[in-house]
mmCIF file of C-alpha atoms and ligand atoms in Angstrom:
data_model
loop_
_atom_site.group_PDB
_atom_site.id
_atom_site.type_symbol
_atom_site.label_atom_id
_atom_site.label_comp_id
_atom_site.label_asym_id
_atom_site.label_seq_id
_atom_site.Cartn_x
_atom_site.Cartn_y
_atom_site.Cartn_z
ATOM 1 C CA UNK A 26 -0.052 0.181 0.069
ATOM 2 C CA UNK A 27 1.280 3.279 -1.032
ATOM 3 C CA UNK A 28 2.666 5.654 1.927
ATOM 4 C CA UNK A 29 -0.521 7.953 2.985
ATOM 5 C CA UNK A 30 0.571 11.403 3.541
ATOM 6 C CA UNK A 31 -1.932 12.736 6.944
ATOM 7 C CA UNK A 32 -1.475 16.065 6.411
ATOM 8 C CA UNK A 33 -2.618 17.821 10.098
ATOM 9 C CA UNK A 34 -4.406 21.267 9.836
ATOM 10 C CA UNK A 35 -1.431 23.611 11.606
ATOM 11 C CA UNK A 36 -2.874 24.782 15.057
ATOM 12 C CA UNK A 37 -4.156 28.236 15.104
ATOM 13 C CA UNK A 38 -2.271 30.587 17.807
ATOM 14 C CA UNK A 39 -5.181 31.817 19.598
ATOM 15 C CA UNK A 40 -4.514 35.340 22.634
ATOM 16 C CA UNK A 41 -6.783 35.420 24.964
ATOM 17 C CA UNK A 42 -6.796 39.381 25.779
ATOM 18 C CA UNK A 43 -8.303 39.540 29.894
ATOM 19 C CA UNK A 44 -8.656 42.507 32.661
ATOM 20 C CA UNK A 45 -7.756 46.205 30.725
ATOM 21 C CA UNK A 46 -8.842 49.620 32.010
ATOM 22 C CA UNK A 47 -12.310 49.696 32.702
ATOM 23 C CA UNK A 48 -14.528 48.940 36.213
ATOM 24 C CA UNK A 49 -15.114 45.774 34.639
ATOM 25 C CA UNK A 50 -11.803 44.294 35.107
ATOM 26 C CA UNK A 51 -12.608 42.071 38.103
ATOM 27 C CA UNK A 52 -15.244 40.468 36.032
ATOM 28 C CA UNK A 53 -12.972 39.666 32.515
ATOM 29 C CA UNK A 54 -10.739 38.124 34.615
ATOM 30 C CA UNK A 55 -13.723 35.159 35.747
ATOM 31 C CA UNK A 56 -14.701 35.277 31.778
ATOM 32 C CA UNK A 57 -10.685 34.927 30.666
ATOM 33 C CA UNK A 58 -10.381 31.781 33.054
ATOM 34 C CA UNK A 59 -13.105 30.003 31.232
ATOM 35 C CA UNK A 60 -12.345 31.079 28.232
ATOM 36 C CA UNK A 61 -8.691 30.075 28.415
ATOM 37 C CA UNK A 62 -9.988 26.179 29.823
ATOM 38 C CA UNK A 63 -12.370 25.939 27.435
ATOM 39 C CA UNK A 64 -10.354 25.892 24.643
ATOM 40 C CA UNK A 65 -9.152 23.109 22.676
ATOM 41 C CA UNK A 66 -5.476 22.459 22.817
ATOM 42 C CA UNK A 67 -5.960 20.343 19.478
ATOM 43 C CA UNK A 68 -6.440 22.934 17.377
ATOM 44 C CA UNK A 69 -5.096 26.110 19.310
ATOM 45 C CA UNK A 70 -2.280 27.027 21.001
ATOM 46 C CA UNK A 71 -3.222 29.311 23.666
ATOM 47 C CA UNK A 72 -0.950 32.199 25.004
ATOM 48 C CA UNK A 73 -3.643 34.365 27.844
ATOM 49 C CA UNK A 74 -2.064 38.303 28.322
ATOM 50 C CA UNK A 75 -3.134 40.093 30.964
ATOM 51 C CA UNK A 76 -4.132 43.818 30.329
ATOM 52 C CA UNK A 77 -3.614 45.750 33.622
ATOM 53 C CA UNK A 78 -5.402 48.147 35.245
ATOM 54 C CA UNK A 79 -3.076 51.814 33.135
ATOM 55 C CA UNK A 80 -3.538 49.792 30.303
ATOM 56 C CA UNK A 81 -0.297 47.716 30.331
ATOM 57 C CA UNK A 82 -0.062 44.301 28.157
ATOM 58 C CA UNK A 83 1.913 41.655 29.730
ATOM 59 C CA UNK A 84 1.875 37.803 28.248
ATOM 60 C CA UNK A 85 1.903 35.357 30.793
ATOM 61 C CA UNK A 86 4.795 32.592 31.237
ATOM 62 C CA UNK A 87 3.345 30.789 33.456
ATOM 63 C CA UNK A 88 -0.465 30.999 33.602
ATOM 64 C CA UNK A 89 -2.331 30.614 37.551
ATOM 65 C CA UNK A 90 -5.894 30.322 37.711
ATOM 66 C CA UNK A 91 -6.872 31.277 40.720
ATOM 67 C CA UNK A 92 -10.385 30.722 42.810
ATOM 68 C CA UNK A 93 -13.077 33.367 42.776
ATOM 69 C CA UNK A 94 -15.455 33.727 45.607
ATOM 70 C CA UNK A 95 -18.209 34.895 42.931
ATOM 71 C CA UNK A 96 -17.393 33.010 39.969
ATOM 72 C CA UNK A 97 -15.491 29.737 41.485
ATOM 73 C CA UNK A 98 -12.255 31.285 38.859
ATOM 74 C CA UNK A 99 -10.770 33.673 37.565
ATOM 75 C CA UNK A 100 -7.032 34.606 36.026
ATOM 76 C CA UNK A 101 -4.277 35.765 37.592
ATOM 77 C CA UNK A 102 -2.561 38.622 36.350
ATOM 78 C CA UNK A 103 1.589 38.516 36.384
ATOM 79 C CA UNK A 104 3.178 41.967 35.140
ATOM 80 C CA UNK A 105 6.336 40.995 34.140
ATOM 81 C CA UNK A 106 9.093 42.272 31.385
ATOM 82 C CA UNK A 107 7.984 44.981 28.571
ATOM 83 C CA UNK A 108 6.211 43.528 26.016
ATOM 84 C CA UNK A 109 5.456 45.566 22.475
ATOM 85 C CA UNK A 110 2.944 44.530 20.265
ATOM 86 C CA UNK A 111 4.755 44.550 16.639
ATOM 87 C CA UNK A 112 2.321 44.091 14.194
ATOM 88 C CA UNK A 113 4.688 44.290 10.900
ATOM 89 C CA UNK A 114 6.442 41.355 11.413
ATOM 90 C CA UNK A 115 4.640 38.848 9.902
ATOM 91 C CA UNK A 116 1.106 39.971 7.902
ATOM 92 C CA UNK A 117 -2.279 39.221 9.431
ATOM 93 C CA UNK A 118 -0.168 38.246 12.808
ATOM 94 C CA UNK A 119 0.378 40.130 16.127
ATOM 95 C CA UNK A 120 3.572 39.478 17.106
ATOM 96 C CA UNK A 121 3.905 40.524 20.992
ATOM 97 C CA UNK A 122 7.719 40.555 22.414
ATOM 98 C CA UNK A 123 9.679 41.457 25.069
ATOM 99 C CA UNK A 124 11.986 44.551 24.853
ATOM 100 C CA UNK A 125 14.064 42.771 27.608
ATOM 101 C CA UNK A 126 14.638 39.608 26.281
ATOM 102 C CA UNK A 127 13.642 40.009 22.505
ATOM 103 C CA UNK A 128 13.049 35.417 22.212
ATOM 104 C CA UNK A 129 10.800 35.627 24.362
ATOM 105 C CA UNK A 130 8.120 35.994 21.485
ATOM 106 C CA UNK A 131 4.610 35.859 20.781
ATOM 107 C CA UNK A 132 2.479 35.218 17.701
ATOM 108 C CA UNK A 133 -1.260 35.346 17.323
ATOM 109 C CA UNK A 134 -3.624 34.146 14.593
ATOM 110 C CA UNK A 135 -6.841 35.104 16.144
ATOM 111 C CA UNK A 136 -7.178 37.588 19.372
ATOM 112 C CA UNK A 137 -10.498 36.760 21.737
ATOM 113 C CA UNK A 138 -10.644 39.653 23.514
ATOM 114 C CA UNK A 139 -12.367 38.715 26.477
ATOM 115 C CA UNK A 140 -13.055 42.144 28.484
ATOM 116 C CA UNK A 141 -15.942 44.397 29.520
ATOM 117 C CA UNK A 142 -16.308 48.229 28.313
ATOM 118 C CA UNK A 143 -14.347 50.898 28.317
ATOM 119 C CA UNK A 144 -11.114 50.047 25.970
ATOM 120 C CA UNK A 145 -12.287 47.076 25.245
ATOM 121 C CA UNK A 146 -15.656 46.783 24.181
ATOM 122 C CA UNK A 147 -16.294 50.328 22.708
ATOM 123 C CA UNK A 148 -14.630 49.980 19.554
ATOM 124 C CA UNK A 149 -10.719 51.374 20.537
ATOM 125 C CA UNK A 150 -9.043 48.127 20.859
ATOM 126 C CA UNK A 151 -11.513 46.989 17.723
ATOM 127 C CA UNK A 152 -9.168 49.923 16.002
ATOM 128 C CA UNK A 153 -5.795 49.031 16.848
ATOM 129 C CA UNK A 154 -6.593 45.141 16.380
ATOM 130 C CA UNK A 155 -7.749 46.777 12.460
ATOM 131 C CA UNK A 156 -4.112 48.317 12.384
ATOM 132 C CA UNK A 157 -2.969 45.466 12.824
ATOM 133 C CA UNK A 158 -4.622 43.241 10.534
ATOM 134 C CA UNK A 159 -5.151 40.755 13.253
ATOM 135 C CA UNK A 160 -8.691 38.642 13.022
ATOM 136 C CA UNK A 161 -10.874 39.049 16.516
ATOM 137 C CA UNK A 162 -13.543 37.885 17.584
ATOM 138 C CA UNK A 163 -16.548 40.545 18.931
ATOM 139 C CA UNK A 164 -18.170 43.147 17.202
ATOM 140 C CA UNK A 165 -15.506 45.588 15.505
ATOM 141 C CA UNK A 166 -15.063 49.016 15.397
ATOM 142 C CA UNK A 167 -18.738 50.132 14.504
ATOM 143 C CA UNK A 168 -20.527 47.835 15.885
ATOM 144 C CA UNK A 169 -18.846 47.727 19.176
ATOM 145 C CA UNK A 170 -18.749 51.484 19.356
ATOM 146 C CA UNK A 171 -22.230 52.166 18.791
ATOM 147 C CA UNK A 172 -22.759 48.721 20.909
ATOM 148 C CA UNK A 173 -21.694 50.835 23.563
ATOM 149 C CA UNK A 174 -23.028 54.466 22.657
ATOM 150 C CA UNK A 175 -26.644 53.614 24.348
ATOM 151 C CA UNK A 176 -27.568 57.023 22.913
ATOM 152 C CA UNK A 177 -26.529 56.752 19.355
ATOM 153 C CA UNK A 178 -27.644 53.300 19.139
ATOM 154 C CA UNK A 179 -31.193 54.330 20.786
ATOM 155 C CA UNK A 180 -31.574 56.293 17.719
ATOM 156 C CA UNK A 181 -30.234 54.263 14.981
ATOM 157 C CA UNK A 182 -32.564 51.048 16.908
ATOM 158 C CA UNK A 183 -35.555 53.953 16.710
ATOM 159 C CA UNK A 184 -34.681 54.636 13.159
ATOM 160 C CA UNK A 185 -35.397 50.882 12.148
ATOM 161 C CA UNK A 186 -38.611 50.980 14.307
ATOM 162 C CA UNK A 187 -37.480 48.579 16.765
ATOM 163 C CA UNK A 188 -39.104 50.248 20.375
ATOM 164 C CA UNK A 189 -36.909 51.246 22.745
ATOM 165 C CA UNK A 190 -37.842 53.229 26.328
ATOM 166 C CA UNK A 191 -38.464 56.940 25.980
ATOM 167 C CA UNK A 192 -35.514 58.758 26.760
ATOM 168 C CA UNK A 193 -33.507 62.084 27.196
ATOM 169 C CA UNK A 194 -29.655 62.799 26.962
ATOM 170 C CA UNK A 195 -27.937 65.635 27.753
ATOM 171 C CA UNK A 196 -24.129 66.772 27.834
ATOM 172 C CA UNK A 197 -22.567 67.556 31.345
ATOM 173 C CA UNK A 198 -22.555 71.426 29.652
ATOM 174 C CA UNK A 199 -26.383 71.256 28.836
ATOM 175 C CA UNK A 200 -27.203 70.044 32.595
ATOM 176 C CA UNK A 201 -25.213 72.395 33.706
ATOM 177 C CA UNK A 202 -26.279 75.457 32.164
ATOM 178 C CA UNK A 203 -29.999 74.507 31.475
ATOM 179 C CA UNK A 204 -30.408 72.061 34.841
ATOM 180 C CA UNK A 205 -33.705 73.902 35.457
ATOM 181 C CA UNK A 206 -35.587 73.985 32.150
ATOM 182 C CA UNK A 207 -34.514 70.387 31.495
ATOM 183 C CA UNK A 208 -35.454 68.626 34.889
ATOM 184 C CA UNK A 209 -38.964 69.985 34.071
ATOM 185 C CA UNK A 210 -39.012 68.863 30.245
ATOM 186 C CA UNK A 211 -37.821 65.436 31.385
ATOM 187 C CA UNK A 212 -40.442 65.566 33.994
ATOM 188 C CA UNK A 213 -43.198 66.560 32.141
ATOM 189 C CA UNK A 214 -42.140 63.892 29.464
ATOM 190 C CA UNK A 215 -40.939 60.445 30.864
ATOM 191 C CA UNK A 216 -43.006 61.115 34.620
ATOM 192 C CA UNK A 217 -41.309 59.040 37.608
ATOM 193 C CA UNK A 218 -39.905 57.135 37.816
ATOM 194 C CA UNK A 219 -37.329 57.520 36.372
ATOM 195 C CA UNK A 220 -33.746 55.908 35.797
ATOM 196 C CA UNK A 221 -30.526 58.330 35.402
ATOM 197 C CA UNK A 222 -28.026 56.152 33.365
ATOM 198 C CA UNK A 223 -24.068 57.281 31.768
ATOM 199 C CA UNK A 224 -24.547 57.071 27.829
ATOM 200 C CA UNK A 225 -21.174 55.226 27.922
ATOM 201 C CA UNK A 226 -20.885 52.499 31.088
ATOM 202 C CA UNK A 227 -21.853 49.484 31.800
ATOM 203 C CA UNK A 228 -22.470 46.270 34.904
ATOM 204 C CA UNK A 229 -25.024 49.303 36.063
ATOM 205 C CA UNK A 230 -21.763 52.033 36.957
ATOM 206 C CA UNK A 231 -23.546 54.582 37.692
ATOM 207 C CA UNK A 232 -27.062 53.660 36.656
ATOM 208 C CA UNK A 233 -29.813 54.924 39.890
ATOM 209 C CA UNK A 234 -33.407 54.273 39.936
ATOM 210 C CA UNK A 235 -35.001 57.922 41.162
ATOM 211 C CA UNK A 236 -38.856 58.099 42.745
ATOM 212 C CA UNK A 237 -39.036 61.761 43.398
ATOM 213 C CA UNK A 238 -38.106 64.960 41.688
ATOM 214 C CA UNK A 239 -35.881 66.770 44.107
ATOM 215 C CA UNK A 240 -33.855 63.205 43.553
ATOM 216 C CA UNK A 241 -33.140 63.644 40.004
ATOM 217 C CA UNK A 242 -30.096 66.176 40.208
ATOM 218 C CA UNK A 243 -28.456 64.284 43.047
ATOM 219 C CA UNK A 244 -28.741 61.038 40.067
ATOM 220 C CA UNK A 245 -27.581 63.228 37.495
ATOM 221 C CA UNK A 246 -24.604 64.233 39.124
ATOM 222 C CA UNK A 247 -23.422 60.610 39.724
ATOM 223 C CA UNK A 248 -24.102 59.766 36.500
ATOM 224 C CA UNK A 249 -21.702 62.105 34.900
ATOM 225 C CA UNK A 250 -18.867 61.252 37.209
ATOM 226 C CA UNK A 251 -18.867 58.361 34.516
ATOM 227 C CA UNK A 252 -19.635 60.204 31.117
ATOM 228 C CA UNK A 253 -19.548 63.339 30.252
ATOM 229 C CA UNK A 254 -23.341 62.331 28.576
ATOM 230 C CA UNK A 255 -26.460 61.018 30.341
ATOM 231 C CA UNK A 256 -29.645 59.410 29.473
ATOM 232 C CA UNK A 257 -32.823 59.897 31.581
ATOM 233 C CA UNK A 258 -35.000 57.499 30.775
ATOM 234 C CA UNK A 259 -39.231 56.596 32.229
ATOM 235 C CA UNK A 260 -38.895 53.351 33.768
ATOM 236 C CA UNK A 261 -40.317 50.486 32.873
ATOM 237 C CA UNK A 262 -42.080 48.008 35.590
ATOM 238 C CA UNK A 263 -41.148 45.716 33.696
ATOM 239 C CA UNK A 264 -38.802 42.232 32.959
ATOM 240 C CA UNK A 265 -35.870 41.879 31.716
ATOM 241 C CA UNK A 266 -35.072 39.546 28.831
ATOM 242 C CA UNK A 267 -32.168 38.801 27.251
ATOM 243 C CA UNK A 268 -31.412 37.135 24.254
ATOM 244 C CA UNK A 269 -27.570 35.667 22.441
ATOM 245 C CA UNK A 270 -26.762 36.526 18.518
ATOM 246 C CA UNK A 271 -24.275 34.966 17.311
ATOM 247 C CA UNK A 272 -23.009 35.241 13.691
ATOM 248 C CA UNK A 273 -21.767 37.596 10.758
ATOM 249 C CA UNK A 274 -23.714 38.237 7.786
ATOM 250 C CA UNK A 275 -26.607 35.553 8.826
ATOM 251 C CA UNK A 276 -26.978 35.683 12.529
ATOM 252 C CA UNK A 277 -28.796 32.884 14.705
ATOM 253 C CA UNK A 278 -30.591 33.980 17.849
ATOM 254 C CA UNK A 279 -31.056 31.507 20.742
ATOM 255 C CA UNK A 280 -33.465 30.714 22.636
ATOM 256 C CA UNK A 281 -34.237 33.535 25.324
ATOM 257 C CA UNK A 282 -33.027 33.207 29.330
ATOM 258 C CA UNK A 283 -34.697 36.217 31.899
ATOM 259 C CA UNK A 284 -32.709 38.065 34.829
ATOM 260 C CA UNK A 285 -34.903 38.437 37.888
ATOM 261 C CA UNK A 286 -33.117 40.319 40.440
ATOM 262 C CA UNK A 287 -33.091 40.053 43.698
ATOM 263 C CA UNK A 288 -32.568 43.754 44.315
ATOM 264 C CA UNK A 289 -34.569 46.738 43.398
ATOM 265 C CA UNK A 290 -33.032 46.576 39.976
ATOM 266 C CA UNK A 291 -30.188 44.874 38.294
ATOM 267 C CA UNK A 292 -28.236 47.341 40.066
ATOM 268 C CA UNK A 293 -24.218 46.118 40.315
ATOM 269 C CA UNK A 294 -24.727 45.036 43.411
ATOM 270 C CA UNK A 295 -27.279 42.769 42.600
ATOM 271 C CA UNK A 296 -24.482 41.801 39.273
ATOM 272 C CA UNK A 297 -21.957 41.318 41.536
ATOM 273 C CA UNK A 298 -21.385 41.525 44.766
ATOM 274 C CA UNK A 299 -24.667 40.047 46.091
ATOM 275 C CA UNK A 300 -24.091 36.737 45.440
ATOM 276 C CA UNK A 301 -27.926 36.023 45.561
ATOM 277 C CA UNK A 302 -28.321 39.048 43.735
ATOM 278 C CA UNK A 303 -30.190 37.419 40.742
ATOM 279 C CA UNK A 304 -31.507 34.425 39.022
ATOM 280 C CA UNK A 305 -31.218 33.347 35.949
ATOM 281 C CA UNK A 306 -34.318 31.279 34.335
ATOM 282 C CA UNK A 307 -33.428 29.227 31.061
ATOM 283 C CA UNK A 308 -35.688 29.578 29.262
ATOM 284 C CA UNK A 309 -37.597 32.743 29.838
ATOM 285 C CA UNK A 310 -41.514 31.824 30.254
ATOM 286 C CA UNK A 311 -42.702 34.048 27.808
ATOM 287 C CA UNK A 312 -46.034 32.491 24.645
ATOM 288 C CA UNK A 313 -43.680 31.150 21.574
ATOM 289 C CA UNK A 314 -45.188 33.584 19.888
ATOM 290 C CA UNK A 315 -43.663 36.339 22.017
ATOM 291 C CA UNK A 316 -40.509 34.733 22.243
ATOM 292 C CA UNK A 317 -40.418 34.564 18.462
ATOM 293 C CA UNK A 318 -41.083 38.472 18.327
ATOM 294 C CA UNK A 319 -38.431 39.228 20.702
ATOM 295 C CA UNK A 320 -35.680 37.039 18.559
ATOM 296 C CA UNK A 321 -36.247 38.030 15.119
ATOM 297 C CA UNK A 322 -36.250 41.842 16.769
ATOM 298 C CA UNK A 323 -33.107 40.701 18.181
ATOM 299 C CA UNK A 324 -31.756 39.526 15.693
ATOM 300 C CA UNK A 325 -32.809 43.766 13.646
ATOM 301 C CA UNK A 326 -30.935 45.363 16.526
ATOM 302 C CA UNK A 327 -28.131 43.545 16.033
ATOM 303 C CA UNK A 328 -27.981 44.096 12.386
ATOM 304 C CA UNK A 329 -29.233 47.901 13.250
ATOM 305 C CA UNK A 330 -25.998 48.750 14.872
ATOM 306 C CA UNK A 331 -24.115 46.854 12.680
ATOM 307 C CA UNK A 332 -23.186 43.684 14.919
ATOM 308 C CA UNK A 333 -20.951 41.082 13.513
ATOM 309 C CA UNK A 334 -19.581 37.369 15.846
ATOM 310 C CA UNK A 335 -22.113 38.064 18.708
ATOM 311 C CA UNK A 336 -23.422 40.485 21.332
ATOM 312 C CA UNK A 337 -26.143 39.855 24.047
ATOM 313 C CA UNK A 338 -29.542 41.726 22.899
ATOM 314 C CA UNK A 339 -31.624 42.674 26.730
ATOM 315 C CA UNK A 340 -34.737 43.380 26.354
ATOM 316 C CA UNK A 341 -37.366 45.012 28.635
ATOM 317 C CA UNK A 342 -41.410 42.877 29.084
ATOM 318 C CA UNK A 343 -43.707 45.262 30.553
ATOM 319 C CA UNK A 344 -45.364 44.063 33.115
ATOM 320 C CA UNK A 345 -48.713 45.731 32.588
ATOM 321 C CA UNK A 346 -49.009 46.029 29.014
ATOM 322 C CA UNK A 347 -46.897 42.720 27.689
ATOM 323 C CA UNK A 348 -44.934 45.424 25.249
ATOM 324 C CA UNK A 349 -41.682 44.865 24.857
ATOM 325 C CA UNK A 350 -38.723 47.373 24.246
ATOM 326 C CA UNK A 351 -35.192 46.979 23.190
ATOM 327 C CA UNK A 352 -32.634 47.656 25.860
ATOM 328 C CA UNK A 353 -29.218 47.316 25.173
ATOM 329 C CA UNK A 354 -26.371 44.993 22.592
ATOM 330 C CA UNK A 355 -23.800 43.857 24.755
ATOM 331 C CA UNK A 356 -21.111 43.189 22.173
ATOM 332 C CA UNK A 357 -18.851 41.044 24.097
ATOM 333 C CA UNK A 358 -20.768 40.027 27.281
ATOM 334 C CA UNK A 359 -20.153 38.071 30.314
ATOM 335 C CA UNK A 360 -18.709 35.027 28.754
ATOM 336 C CA UNK A 361 -18.022 32.604 32.836
ATOM 337 C CA UNK A 362 -18.994 29.398 32.064
ATOM 338 C CA UNK A 363 -22.221 30.319 34.189
ATOM 339 C CA UNK A 364 -23.132 33.412 31.882
ATOM 340 C CA UNK A 365 -26.536 34.204 30.228
ATOM 341 C CA UNK A 366 -24.292 34.790 27.180
ATOM 342 C CA UNK A 367 -22.630 31.065 26.694
ATOM 343 C CA UNK A 368 -25.703 29.589 28.533
ATOM 344 C CA UNK A 369 -28.492 30.403 25.824
ATOM 345 C CA UNK A 370 -26.127 28.543 23.475
ATOM 346 C CA UNK A 371 -25.422 25.518 25.455
ATOM 347 C CA UNK A 372 -29.491 25.707 26.131
ATOM 348 C CA UNK A 373 -30.223 26.187 22.297
ATOM 349 C CA UNK A 374 -27.674 22.650 21.020
ATOM 350 C CA UNK A 375 -24.213 24.853 20.978
ATOM 351 C CA UNK A 376 -22.136 23.946 23.800
ATOM 352 C CA UNK A 377 -19.831 26.432 25.521
ATOM 353 C CA UNK A 378 -16.320 25.298 23.474
ATOM 354 C CA UNK A 379 -18.219 24.491 20.608
ATOM 355 C CA UNK A 380 -18.959 28.150 21.015
ATOM 356 C CA UNK A 381 -15.298 29.607 20.949
ATOM 357 C CA UNK A 382 -14.874 27.570 17.730
ATOM 358 C CA UNK A 383 -17.331 29.020 15.499
ATOM 359 C CA UNK A 384 -16.278 32.346 16.937
ATOM 360 C CA UNK A 385 -12.827 31.642 15.689
ATOM 361 C CA UNK A 386 -14.166 30.776 12.659
ATOM 362 C CA UNK A 387 -16.210 33.998 12.294
ATOM 363 C CA UNK A 388 -13.190 35.879 13.396
ATOM 364 C CA UNK A 389 -11.024 34.557 10.233
ATOM 365 C CA UNK A 390 -14.329 34.976 8.094
ATOM 366 C CA UNK A 391 -14.605 38.688 8.720
ATOM 367 C CA UNK A 392 -10.816 38.772 8.194
ATOM 368 C CA UNK A 393 -10.690 37.465 5.169
ATOM 369 C CA UNK A 394 -13.142 38.995 3.560
ATOM 370 C CA UNK A 395 -12.300 42.791 5.492
ATOM 371 C CA UNK A 396 -8.739 41.766 2.884
ATOM 372 C CA UNK A 397 -10.801 41.217 -0.776
ATOM 373 C CA UNK A 398 -11.639 45.166 0.468
ATOM 374 C CA UNK A 399 -9.193 47.603 -1.732
ATOM 375 C CA UNK A 400 -7.695 50.376 0.088
ATOM 376 C CA UNK A 401 -5.620 52.132 -2.242
ATOM 377 C CA UNK A 402 -6.114 52.813 -5.990
ATOM 378 C CA UNK A 403 -9.200 53.199 -8.244
HETATM 379 N N1 ADP B 523 -35.350 52.540 32.107
HETATM 380 C C1 ADP B 523 -35.951 51.595 32.646
HETATM 381 N N2 ADP B 523 -36.973 50.671 33.548
HETATM 382 C C2 ADP B 523 -36.855 49.834 34.022
HETATM 383 N N3 ADP B 523 -35.083 49.339 34.541
HETATM 384 C C3 ADP B 523 -34.655 50.299 34.220
HETATM 385 C C4 ADP B 523 -34.453 50.867 33.033
HETATM 386 N N4 ADP B 523 -33.110 51.689 32.682
HETATM 387 C C5 ADP B 523 -32.336 50.272 33.579
HETATM 388 N N5 ADP B 523 -32.936 50.007 34.418
HETATM 389 C C6 ADP B 523 -32.706 48.457 35.482
HETATM 390 O O1 ADP B 523 -30.488 49.424 35.227
HETATM 391 C C7 ADP B 523 -29.836 47.905 34.742
HETATM 392 C C8 ADP B 523 -29.086 48.482 34.239
HETATM 393 O O2 ADP B 523 -29.606 48.990 33.410
HETATM 394 P P1 ADP B 523 -29.046 49.604 31.916
HETATM 395 O O3 ADP B 523 -29.721 49.973 30.403
HETATM 396 O O4 ADP B 523 -28.893 48.243 31.070
HETATM 397 O O5 ADP B 523 -26.990 49.638 32.019
HETATM 398 P P2 ADP B 523 -25.504 49.102 31.796
HETATM 399 O O6 ADP B 523 -25.285 48.954 30.401
HETATM 400 O O7 ADP B 523 -25.257 49.227 33.021
HETATM 401 O O8 ADP B 523 -26.156 47.246 32.072
HETATM 402 C C9 ADP B 523 -30.781 47.799 33.742
HETATM 403 O O9 ADP B 523 -30.928 45.891 34.114
HETATM 404 C C10 ADP B 523 -32.564 47.470 34.481
HETATM 405 O O10 ADP B 523 -32.333 46.604 35.978
HETATM 406 MG MG1 MG B 524 -27.099 46.168 30.798
#
């Protein structure tokens, strides 16, 4: 019998980015521990790259996963060496080398940014990865930036005919110059109670429920600590329903899940500080016809914001009227093994590590299409 040459597919080199310069640094450590552990080592070489709270990158030579009180485990972040990112060394790859020891280098074919919030989920990191021309998981620059900006997102959703909660957005300057008039207009238009939130933030940071008009200014000043624009929104007495979306041009929607906060709303405390802060219910108990409508709207919203790769689309379902509103689209949702996004896919039939395979495939596919686009000449 003739010698058979077995062609082995080369392993893809994955860089898992975690930590980062945002209020959600700690959550990212937990999400990344799950991602790092679940990536199939038969298919991938995996390098963990920690980003500290100042934004410095550190390739982790000896990675440690340590216990975490909320999510069971998290990545340690060891700050050693001075790592530089270079994208000219090899085309379409990220090349990291240690300034003091150039033999210590890492080459990455695909980046998985397991980073939540500012400088990770908001398009800035995505811009860097575009410049480096390296494929990456998660929405690209536009989808990430728009997903992070509750005001711009709302305008695009409105334009697409997707129901959103009525609101007013003001800048710090506008608020300082016209506090009385803005309060009057907001109260007349939206009534009480209200929600006040920073336009670009996440994890409920800076979010307050306002029940008395005298407390509006306090909530506004609190929110302005986290962004220069603040959204005042009508409060909806609602159930919180979430849908996981996956794909580039032809995305798919998962079955729905429900978050049941045990606090007055799904606050930072309920999300991260109180282990009993909220319950996840999968599938959400909603009528099949309504669930189908919500899932279809999740896909429409995803496309309207220019998302690709993945996103978790969050809805408010008004308890009294049965009407639903798209609240927000999270382009790098919580990714611990007990987080809603992977749990929804698991319940829909896609296991955690298969989900990672799919995300890597989508990243490579999107990148390939981007390379087909001319950037010079006519
Ligand atoms: N208009 C609203 N009506 C009712 N609850 C709201 C409203 N806006 C925010 N909330 C509550 O606050 C939480 C955080 O607000 P959200 O807009 O999702 O911001 P974040 O990006 O910080 O998650 C929601 O999950 C919900 O519990
Ligand atoms: Mg939210």
